Structure formats: C-alpha cells, structure tokens
Tab-separated table of C-alpha atoms in Angstrom:
chain	number	residue	atom	x	y	z
H	1	MET	CA	12.031	-0.993	243.221
H	2	SER	CA	15.531	-1.795	244.385
H	3	THR	CA	15.888	1.661	245.954
H	4	ALA	CA	12.849	1.288	248.231
H	5	GLY	CA	13.748	1.939	251.852
H	6	GLN	CA	17.126	3.387	250.955
H	7	VAL	CA	18.451	6.924	250.877
H	8	ILE	CA	18.708	8.104	247.267
H	9	LYS	CA	21.391	10.471	246.045
H	10	CYS	CA	20.257	12.644	243.164
H	11	ARG	CA	20.480	16.086	241.600
H	12	ALA	CA	18.393	18.959	242.905
H	13	ALA	CA	18.293	22.664	242.140
H	14	VAL	CA	18.889	24.281	245.522
H	15	ALA	CA	18.096	27.900	246.364
H	16	TRP	CA	20.708	28.895	248.934
H	17	GLU	CA	19.567	32.489	249.283
H	18	ALA	CA	16.951	34.883	247.990
H	19	GLY	CA	17.182	35.922	244.371
H	20	LYS	CA	20.442	34.128	243.637
H	21	PRO	CA	20.632	31.553	240.794
H	22	LEU	CA	19.716	28.005	241.782
H	23	SER	CA	22.632	25.628	242.202
H	24	ILE	CA	22.517	22.054	240.881
H	25	GLU	CA	23.685	19.941	243.824
H	26	GLU	CA	23.868	16.281	244.761
H	27	VAL	CA	21.452	15.842	247.659
H	28	GLU	CA	20.212	12.918	249.702
H	29	VAL	CA	16.526	12.062	249.700
H	30	ALA	CA	15.348	9.938	252.625
H	31	PRO	CA	12.777	7.150	252.227
H	32	PRO	CA	9.091	8.035	252.653
H	33	GLN	CA	7.655	7.743	256.150
H	34	LYS	CA	4.063	7.073	257.245
H	35	GLU	CA	1.490	8.316	254.702
H	36	GLU	CA	4.243	9.519	252.359
H	37	VAL	CA	5.421	8.588	248.871
H	38	ARG	CA	8.730	9.134	247.141
H	39	LEU	CA	8.477	10.217	243.524
H	40	LYS	CA	10.859	10.187	240.589
H	41	ILE	CA	10.198	13.516	238.882
H	42	LEU	CA	10.438	13.348	235.089
H	43	PHE	CA	9.187	16.815	234.130
H	44	THR	CA	8.603	19.947	236.146
H	45	SER	CA	7.479	23.437	235.250
H	46	LEU	CA	8.190	26.907	236.586
H	47	CYS	CA	5.265	28.824	238.083
H	48	HIS	CA	5.311	32.476	239.144
H	49	THR	CA	4.739	31.352	242.743
H	50	ASP	CA	8.163	29.673	242.706
H	51	VAL	CA	9.708	32.927	241.511
H	52	TYR	CA	7.848	34.991	244.121
H	53	PHE	CA	9.096	32.914	247.040
H	54	TRP	CA	12.581	32.556	245.556
H	55	GLU	CA	12.763	36.343	245.485
H	56	ALA	CA	11.510	36.312	249.131
H	57	LYS	CA	9.131	39.206	248.619
H	58	GLY	CA	6.455	39.685	251.252
H	59	GLN	CA	6.966	36.534	253.301
H	60	HIS	CA	9.378	34.943	255.741
H	61	PRO	CA	12.419	33.699	253.784
H	62	LEU	CA	13.378	30.076	254.344
H	63	PHE	CA	16.671	28.842	252.900
H	64	PRO	CA	18.220	26.593	251.720
H	65	ARG	CA	15.158	25.335	249.926
H	66	ILE	CA	14.137	23.227	246.938
H	67	TYR	CA	11.337	24.928	245.012
H	68	GLY	CA	8.991	23.571	242.344
H	69	HIS	CA	5.351	22.483	242.523
H	70	GLU	CA	4.140	21.822	238.963
H	71	ALA	CA	5.369	18.416	237.894
H	72	GLY	CA	4.757	14.919	236.644
H	73	GLY	CA	6.480	11.773	237.801
H	74	ILE	CA	6.343	8.129	238.797
H	75	VAL	CA	5.983	6.632	242.272
H	76	GLU	CA	9.313	5.107	243.318
H	77	SER	CA	8.294	3.801	246.760
H	78	VAL	CA	5.573	4.246	249.369
H	79	GLY	CA	5.616	4.596	253.122
H	80	GLU	CA	3.611	2.885	255.840
H	81	GLY	CA	-0.154	3.196	255.489
H	82	VAL	CA	-0.195	4.085	251.789
H	83	THR	CA	-2.677	1.823	250.013
H	84	ASP	CA	-3.983	3.709	246.959
H	85	LEU	CA	-0.593	4.296	245.323
H	86	GLN	CA	2.127	1.833	244.401
H	87	PRO	CA	5.513	1.947	242.698
H	88	GLY	CA	5.191	2.617	238.983
H	89	ASP	CA	2.024	4.726	239.187
H	90	HIS	CA	2.051	7.900	237.094
H	91	VAL	CA	1.214	10.897	239.249
H	92	LEU	CA	0.993	14.668	239.555
H	93	PRO	CA	2.129	16.133	242.897
H	94	VAL	CA	-0.042	19.084	243.965
H	95	PHE	CA	0.694	22.060	246.248
H	96	THR	CA	-2.531	21.456	248.165
H	97	GLY	CA	-4.051	18.158	249.192
H	98	GLU	CA	-7.046	16.003	249.929
H	99	CYS	CA	-6.929	13.873	253.072
H	100	LYS	CA	-10.475	12.591	252.319
H	101	GLU	CA	-11.305	12.604	256.039
H	102	CYS	CA	-11.805	16.237	257.176
H	103	ARG	CA	-15.051	18.218	256.837
H	104	HIS	CA	-13.762	20.076	253.787
H	105	CYS	CA	-12.801	16.898	251.968
H	106	LYS	CA	-16.144	15.291	252.766
H	107	SER	CA	-18.034	18.361	251.560
H	108	GLU	CA	-19.018	18.576	247.903
H	109	GLU	CA	-18.652	22.359	248.140
H	110	SER	CA	-15.035	22.677	249.288
H	111	ASN	CA	-11.536	21.593	248.349
H	112	MET	CA	-9.748	23.316	251.243
H	113	CYS	CA	-8.433	20.321	253.162
H	114	ASP	CA	-7.815	21.030	256.850
H	115	LEU	CA	-4.708	18.841	256.937
H	116	LEU	CA	-3.072	19.596	253.598
H	117	ARG	CA	-4.162	23.112	252.689
H	118	ILE	CA	-1.364	25.172	251.169
H	119	ASN	CA	1.207	26.317	253.716
H	120	THR	CA	4.021	28.440	252.281
H	121	ASP	CA	5.865	28.743	255.599
H	122	ARG	CA	6.229	25.011	256.309
H	123	GLY	CA	9.521	23.569	255.108
H	124	THR	CA	9.289	20.081	256.630
H	125	MET	CA	7.064	17.018	256.483
H	126	LEU	CA	3.865	16.777	258.514
H	127	SER	CA	4.496	13.387	260.093
H	128	ASP	CA	7.627	14.269	262.074
H	129	GLY	CA	8.499	17.903	261.332
H	130	LYS	CA	11.700	16.854	259.561
H	131	SER	CA	13.007	17.358	256.049
H	132	ARG	CA	13.558	14.423	253.701
H	133	PHE	CA	16.272	16.402	251.873
H	134	SER	CA	19.825	16.865	253.102
H	135	LYS	CA	23.318	17.697	251.894
H	136	ASP	CA	26.443	16.919	253.892
H	137	GLY	CA	24.221	16.010	256.831
H	138	LYS	CA	22.422	19.356	256.886
H	139	PRO	CA	18.700	19.629	256.080
H	140	ILE	CA	17.315	21.416	253.014
H	141	TYR	CA	13.775	22.720	253.324
H	142	HIS	CA	10.749	21.583	251.326
H	143	PHE	CA	8.403	23.927	249.427
H	144	LEU	CA	4.609	23.529	249.311
H	145	GLY	CA	4.979	19.864	250.204
H	146	THR	CA	6.237	19.070	246.699
H	147	SER	CA	9.777	20.404	245.954
H	148	THR	CA	9.807	19.182	242.372
H	149	PHE	CA	13.105	20.826	241.369
H	150	SER	CA	14.707	17.550	242.374
H	151	GLU	CA	15.062	14.241	240.545
H	152	TYR	CA	13.417	12.585	243.558
H	153	THR	CA	11.082	14.131	246.117
H	154	VAL	CA	8.881	13.019	248.999
H	155	CYS	CA	5.237	14.099	249.329
H	156	HIS	CA	2.315	13.364	251.606
H	157	VAL	CA	0.112	10.803	249.864
H	158	GLY	CA	-2.821	13.227	250.049
H	159	SER	CA	-0.997	15.667	247.779
H	160	VAL	CA	-0.419	13.198	244.961
H	161	ALA	CA	-2.954	12.511	242.203
H	162	LYS	CA	-2.778	9.214	240.298
H	163	ILE	CA	-3.425	9.731	236.584
H	164	ASN	CA	-3.769	7.826	233.335
H	165	PRO	CA	-0.318	6.334	232.547
H	166	ALA	CA	-0.914	7.060	228.851
H	167	ALA	CA	-1.010	10.811	229.478
H	168	PRO	CA	2.213	12.592	228.413
H	169	LEU	CA	3.792	13.860	231.617
H	170	ASP	CA	5.667	16.601	229.773
H	171	LYS	CA	2.278	18.138	228.921
H	172	VAL	CA	-0.113	17.359	231.769
H	173	CYS	CA	2.406	18.367	234.453
H	174	VAL	CA	1.204	21.969	234.018
H	175	LEU	CA	-2.243	20.914	235.275
H	176	SER	CA	-0.964	20.507	238.817
H	177	CYS	CA	-1.167	24.253	239.531
H	178	GLY	CA	-1.822	27.262	237.319
H	179	ILE	CA	-3.867	25.792	234.485
H	180	CYS	CA	-6.361	24.085	236.789
H	181	THR	CA	-6.546	27.199	238.964
H	182	GLY	CA	-7.635	29.427	236.092
H	183	PHE	CA	-9.641	26.888	234.105
H	184	GLY	CA	-11.525	25.712	237.193
H	185	ALA	CA	-12.257	29.284	238.297
H	186	THR	CA	-14.258	29.695	235.115
H	187	VAL	CA	-15.883	26.306	234.555
H	188	ASN	CA	-16.446	25.343	238.212
H	189	VAL	CA	-17.145	28.698	239.842
H	190	ALA	CA	-18.079	31.420	237.337
H	191	LYS	CA	-19.950	28.885	235.175
H	192	PRO	CA	-20.613	31.089	232.144
H	193	LYS	CA	-23.485	30.042	229.904
H	194	LYS	CA	-23.147	29.424	226.201
H	195	GLY	CA	-23.259	32.707	224.302
H	196	SER	CA	-22.469	34.796	227.392
H	197	SER	CA	-19.833	37.492	227.959
H	198	VAL	CA	-16.781	37.028	230.204
H	199	ALA	CA	-14.063	39.493	231.224
H	200	ILE	CA	-10.664	38.073	232.208
H	201	PHE	CA	-8.453	40.369	234.291
H	202	GLY	CA	-4.784	39.474	233.821
H	203	LEU	CA	-3.494	37.481	230.855
H	204	GLY	CA	-0.701	35.530	232.470
H	205	ALA	CA	-0.823	31.727	232.591
H	206	VAL	CA	-3.717	31.612	235.081
H	207	GLY	CA	-5.709	34.245	233.197
H	208	LEU	CA	-5.185	32.461	229.886
H	209	ALA	CA	-6.404	29.261	231.533
H	210	ALA	CA	-9.482	31.153	232.732
H	211	ALA	CA	-10.028	32.339	229.161
H	212	GLU	CA	-9.676	28.748	227.961
H	213	GLY	CA	-12.413	27.832	230.419
H	214	ALA	CA	-14.639	30.526	228.947
H	215	ARG	CA	-13.904	29.262	225.431
H	216	VAL	CA	-14.714	25.672	226.354
H	217	SER	CA	-17.924	26.872	228.013
H	218	GLY	CA	-19.044	28.506	224.773
H	219	ALA	CA	-18.825	32.158	225.815
H	220	ALA	CA	-19.398	34.465	222.847
H	221	ARG	CA	-17.467	37.498	224.084
H	222	ILE	CA	-14.230	36.945	226.004
H	223	ILE	CA	-12.703	40.285	226.942
H	224	GLY	CA	-9.083	40.290	228.059
H	225	VAL	CA	-7.984	43.065	230.422
H	226	ASP	CA	-4.269	43.654	230.949
H	227	LEU	CA	-1.829	46.527	231.425
H	228	ASN	CA	0.557	44.904	228.919
H	229	SER	CA	-0.824	45.191	225.394
H	230	ASN	CA	1.862	42.787	224.131
H	231	ARG	CA	-0.137	39.957	225.706
H	232	PHE	CA	-3.204	40.520	223.580
H	233	GLU	CA	-2.065	38.721	220.430
H	234	GLU	CA	-1.075	35.543	222.321
H	235	ALA	CA	-4.393	35.587	224.193
H	236	LYS	CA	-6.320	35.091	220.953
H	237	LYS	CA	-5.147	31.456	220.958
H	238	PHE	CA	-7.121	30.984	224.175
H	239	GLY	CA	-10.394	32.393	222.914
H	240	VAL	CA	-9.964	36.049	223.879
H	241	ASN	CA	-11.656	38.089	221.138
H	242	GLU	CA	-11.723	41.612	222.621
H	243	PHE	CA	-9.095	43.534	224.564
H	244	VAL	CA	-8.941	46.429	226.997
H	245	ASN	CA	-5.839	48.085	228.406
H	246	PRO	CA	-6.914	50.245	231.375
H	247	LYS	CA	-4.047	52.645	230.632
H	248	ASP	CA	-5.697	53.559	227.315
H	249	HIS	CA	-8.729	55.090	229.037
H	250	ASN	CA	-9.342	58.091	231.284
H	251	LYS	CA	-12.125	56.402	233.223
H	252	PRO	CA	-12.248	53.281	235.450
H	253	VAL	CA	-12.007	50.130	233.362
H	254	GLN	CA	-15.247	48.810	234.863
H	255	GLU	CA	-17.040	51.746	233.270
H	256	VAL	CA	-15.375	51.033	229.936
H	257	ILE	CA	-16.504	47.403	230.044
H	258	ALA	CA	-20.031	48.371	231.099
H	259	GLU	CA	-20.283	50.646	228.066
H	260	MET	CA	-18.949	47.905	225.792
H	261	THR	CA	-21.459	45.340	227.030
H	262	ASP	CA	-24.670	47.293	227.619
H	263	GLY	CA	-24.406	47.364	231.395
H	264	GLY	CA	-21.720	44.812	232.196
H	265	VAL	CA	-20.454	41.330	231.459
H	266	ASP	CA	-22.211	38.191	232.626
H	267	ARG	CA	-19.089	36.851	234.331
H	268	SER	CA	-15.619	38.096	235.248
H	269	VAL	CA	-12.537	36.297	236.522
H	270	GLU	CA	-9.718	38.230	238.210
H	271	CYS	CA	-6.240	36.659	237.979
H	272	THR	CA	-3.821	39.421	238.987
H	273	GLY	CA	-3.755	39.842	242.767
H	274	SER	CA	-4.215	43.595	242.285
H	275	ILE	CA	-6.845	44.940	244.653
H	276	GLN	CA	-7.902	47.523	242.067
H	277	ALA	CA	-8.366	44.778	239.478
H	278	MET	CA	-10.499	42.863	241.975
H	279	ILE	CA	-12.755	45.864	242.537
H	280	SER	CA	-12.992	46.475	238.790
H	281	ALA	CA	-13.789	42.804	238.119
H	282	PHE	CA	-16.675	42.941	240.589
H	283	GLU	CA	-18.033	46.289	239.488
H	284	CYS	CA	-17.931	45.413	235.761
H	285	VAL	CA	-20.441	42.542	235.983
H	286	HIS	CA	-24.090	43.130	235.087
H	287	ASP	CA	-26.602	43.752	237.836
H	288	GLY	CA	-29.214	41.075	238.385
H	289	TRP	CA	-27.093	38.089	237.399
H	290	GLY	CA	-23.429	39.082	237.115
H	291	VAL	CA	-20.863	36.906	238.914
H	292	ALA	CA	-17.265	37.918	239.626
H	293	VAL	CA	-14.663	35.352	240.715
H	294	LEU	CA	-11.439	36.328	242.472
H	295	VAL	CA	-8.388	34.129	241.881
H	296	GLY	CA	-5.349	36.367	242.453
H	297	VAL	CA	-3.705	36.588	245.869
H	298	PRO	CA	-3.614	40.176	247.240
H	299	ASN	CA	-1.010	41.715	249.513
H	300	LYS	CA	-1.692	41.036	253.179
H	301	ASP	CA	-2.617	44.652	253.987
H	302	ASP	CA	-5.015	45.137	251.055
H	303	ALA	CA	-8.691	45.871	251.675
H	304	PHE	CA	-11.558	45.398	249.232
H	305	LYS	CA	-13.836	48.449	249.008
H	306	THR	CA	-17.052	48.731	247.019
H	307	HIS	CA	-20.458	50.223	247.657
H	308	PRO	CA	-22.938	47.816	249.274
H	309	VAL	CA	-25.534	48.719	246.650
H	310	ASN	CA	-23.520	46.611	244.198
H	311	PHE	CA	-24.559	43.562	246.224
H	312	LEU	CA	-28.119	44.807	246.692
H	313	ASN	CA	-28.344	45.063	242.913
H	314	GLU	CA	-27.740	41.318	242.800
H	315	ARG	CA	-24.148	41.155	241.709
H	316	THR	CA	-22.325	38.146	243.164
H	317	LEU	CA	-18.720	38.037	244.358
H	318	LYS	CA	-16.958	34.697	244.814
H	319	GLY	CA	-13.469	33.466	245.562
H	320	THR	CA	-11.819	30.234	244.566
H	321	PHE	CA	-8.813	28.138	245.495
H	322	TYR	CA	-7.210	25.834	242.911
H	323	GLY	CA	-10.278	26.207	240.716
H	324	ASN	CA	-12.375	24.312	243.293
H	325	TYR	CA	-10.753	21.061	242.204
H	326	LYS	CA	-10.127	18.339	244.775
H	327	PRO	CA	-6.646	17.126	243.760
H	328	ARG	CA	-6.980	13.371	244.178
H	329	SER	CA	-10.636	13.113	243.172
H	330	ASP	CA	-10.837	15.617	240.322
H	331	LEU	CA	-7.405	16.008	238.737
H	332	PRO	CA	-7.482	12.592	237.003
H	333	GLY	CA	-10.670	13.727	235.240
H	334	VAL	CA	-9.037	16.951	234.057
H	335	VAL	CA	-6.216	14.868	232.583
H	336	GLU	CA	-8.860	12.826	230.750
H	337	MET	CA	-10.299	16.060	229.327
H	338	TYR	CA	-6.879	16.678	227.802
H	339	MET	CA	-6.638	13.108	226.522
H	340	ASN	CA	-10.088	13.475	224.921
H	341	LYS	CA	-9.051	16.770	223.266
H	342	GLU	CA	-11.654	18.688	225.275
H	343	LEU	CA	-8.950	20.802	226.920
H	344	GLU	CA	-5.946	22.202	225.053
H	345	VAL	CA	-2.798	22.205	227.171
H	346	ASP	CA	0.043	22.252	224.645
H	347	LYS	CA	-0.475	25.920	223.763
H	348	PHE	CA	0.383	26.941	227.336
H	349	ILE	CA	3.873	25.463	226.945
H	350	THR	CA	6.124	27.997	225.247
H	351	HIS	CA	9.602	26.710	226.162
H	352	SER	CA	11.470	23.588	227.244
H	353	VAL	CA	14.924	23.388	228.847
H	354	PRO	CA	17.065	20.627	230.381
H	355	PHE	CA	17.369	20.502	234.175
H	356	SER	CA	20.949	21.747	234.021
H	357	GLU	CA	19.617	25.006	232.531
H	358	ILE	CA	16.829	25.575	235.054
H	359	ASN	CA	17.942	29.156	235.660
H	360	LYS	CA	17.115	29.891	232.021
H	361	ALA	CA	13.473	29.109	232.861
H	362	PHE	CA	13.606	31.815	235.532
H	363	ASP	CA	15.088	34.277	233.027
H	364	LEU	CA	12.346	33.502	230.504
H	365	MET	CA	9.587	34.078	233.053
H	366	LEU	CA	11.128	37.223	234.529
H	367	SER	CA	11.513	38.723	231.045
H	368	GLY	CA	7.885	37.936	230.184
H	369	GLN	CA	8.777	35.558	227.349
H	370	SER	CA	7.366	32.394	228.889
H	371	ILE	CA	3.849	31.249	229.753
H	372	ARG	CA	5.089	27.886	230.935
H	373	CYS	CA	8.594	26.457	230.560
H	374	ILE	CA	8.947	22.702	230.911
H	375	ILE	CA	12.113	21.508	232.637
H	376	ARG	CA	13.273	18.053	231.527
H	377	MET	CA	14.868	16.265	234.470
H	378	GLU	CA	16.878	13.958	232.228
H	379	ASP	CA	19.239	16.196	230.249
C-alpha cells in the first residue's frame, strides 16, 4: 500500500487517566519494525478486561494508553522478517501469541508461548521497547500487544491470526478473546460427552461461550450458576436449561448441585474469578470421573482450599488459558466453524456503536446491558 513505511495519522481512543472517558485523538502510528505488522482495524469489541485495566483496579496503572484487544482488520504493511502475512490479509489480532519456536508452541499440550504470553504490564513493543503510538511527539502506551481502539495499530506477527477473507469481521472479531476462551474451555479441556451434565459458573460473555461449548458437545443438562438471576433468561439462547442462584439457598451451591444431579455434574467450568466459585465448581463434580475447569482470574492474594480427599476420590481439577487454542494455528479453524454454522457467534453481539461513541460501549457493559458491543471504526 502507498502508506507502507510511512507514519500514519489516524483516530484513536486514548485513555489519559484511570476511569475517565476515553478521548478520540489524532495520533501517529509508526511503521512496523522487525517481526511486526501494521493493521487497519475495521471492527473492535469491548471486553471486560479492557474495563478492568481502564479502571486501574488491582494492577499498576499505565497511562496514557490505547486499550482494545478483540478486533478484526486488514494487514496494511509488514516489517522485516514477516513472511506469512502480507498486505490485504484479513486477520484477528490476539492478546496472546504463538512464536512457533519455543517449547510451549512446539508442544501439542500447551498454548502458553514463552515469547508472547499475555503481559498486562508491558506498554511497548518487544523488538525495541518503544511504543509505535505517539501524539505531539510523546509516546502513548500499548495494551496487550494489540491496542485495537485505534484505526491503525502495530502488533507482533506472532499475535496475529490470518483468517478466511470471506468471514464477516464485524462478527468473528469477538473470537479473538472471550468467546474462544469460554468455548475452548469446554470443548478442548472439559470435553463433556454427549448426554452429560455440565455446570457453568458465571453467565457473562465467557460463561455463555462455555455454555455454547457444552451445547455444541451435546450435553443434556447445562446448569447455569450466577448471583444475578436476570441473566438466566438470556442464557437459554446458549443452551442453558437449568439455573441456580446461590443466594436462593442456605447451603453451599456445590451441595445444591450434587442433590440436583445424583452426586454431582460430569463437568463444570468456572468463569467468574471468584475463589469461592472455583471451590464450588470443583466440589460439585461427581467423584470417579468429574472434571472441573477454571477459567476466571482470581485476585493475587486468593488461595484455593479444598480437602485432599476430593482428589483421592478421583475428581480432576484443570486450568486453561485462552481455551487452549494456539492463536495462529487454531483460530482460523474456529472461524471456519462459524462459517460452517457449527458455532453461533451472532447471538453474543447485543449492541453496535460507531467509534465516535466508544464510551457508550463502556456504559453498556458497566450497566450490565451488553454481552458484546461491536465498535465500528468507520462512523
């Protein structure tokens, strides 16, 4: 493209300080360096992780910063050493990566790349420790190596998945984070059998994706567990057919589920980050074959406590990161599942706003009205 090698001026939604509305600014985006690509973002989505770090709760604040990590776009230009992407390719940037060279990437059992594993504290590029964003000569920090709340962004090539150009970017963009995390936790890690029972703890976007995974797997009983009963009706669209609100019972929810299921569910997936929900998810699975999968991120000082006999009774506890998907290798196949109508994505998208109204997306999520809000970069 004619802009290759040049600095691009474009609009970006900049967070200048914690919790304050994002400001649409004209920023400069430098050309990609070695092993980097510059993307034209067409659609992005708001994830709760963006909100969490924008609020600067529980981590080191880093401002000014450009958030955003669920998106779809087109490669504008590539840096030195990039051979498997070229201008015009349709892609999904991902908050984690796949270098294809480390032990994790070469292992069939892991997707936790040594080089490109999620790093929430890093606000610059790996190659030179500098930002590709600036305004009036001053740097603006990156977020999760993606920073998709900008019309153009620069990513490491290992964090960019090339997908079918026929796939609608305004739909499949949500696969680059939350939907794959929940869906993969069920189909890749919990692996429920047809006709089995599955409990889903937390019915936000990730939990609904986990429920979708249970539905696609053919689970007969999908039990949604959430403290907000208003979520139950929406969850039916994702296969949830029974509901439990722990606040409605005077005993631990794991005991309630055990009574409902003659000893416990076959599988459970926890998507809240609550340490109590994690313990309940583990203790509600059936002895002998029950498997619990933890997805939510706990507070740094939390500790998991359960009696060792739960393990001796052959319950299994697992964790997962990004649904055990390798971004570059596996994400194109998930997109094909959507294209083949094997995976329903549209029902996750509840709202759509133009880029100029990006703060409305934050309001919708904070008020609990939105599962996923698509932000159209071209107003």
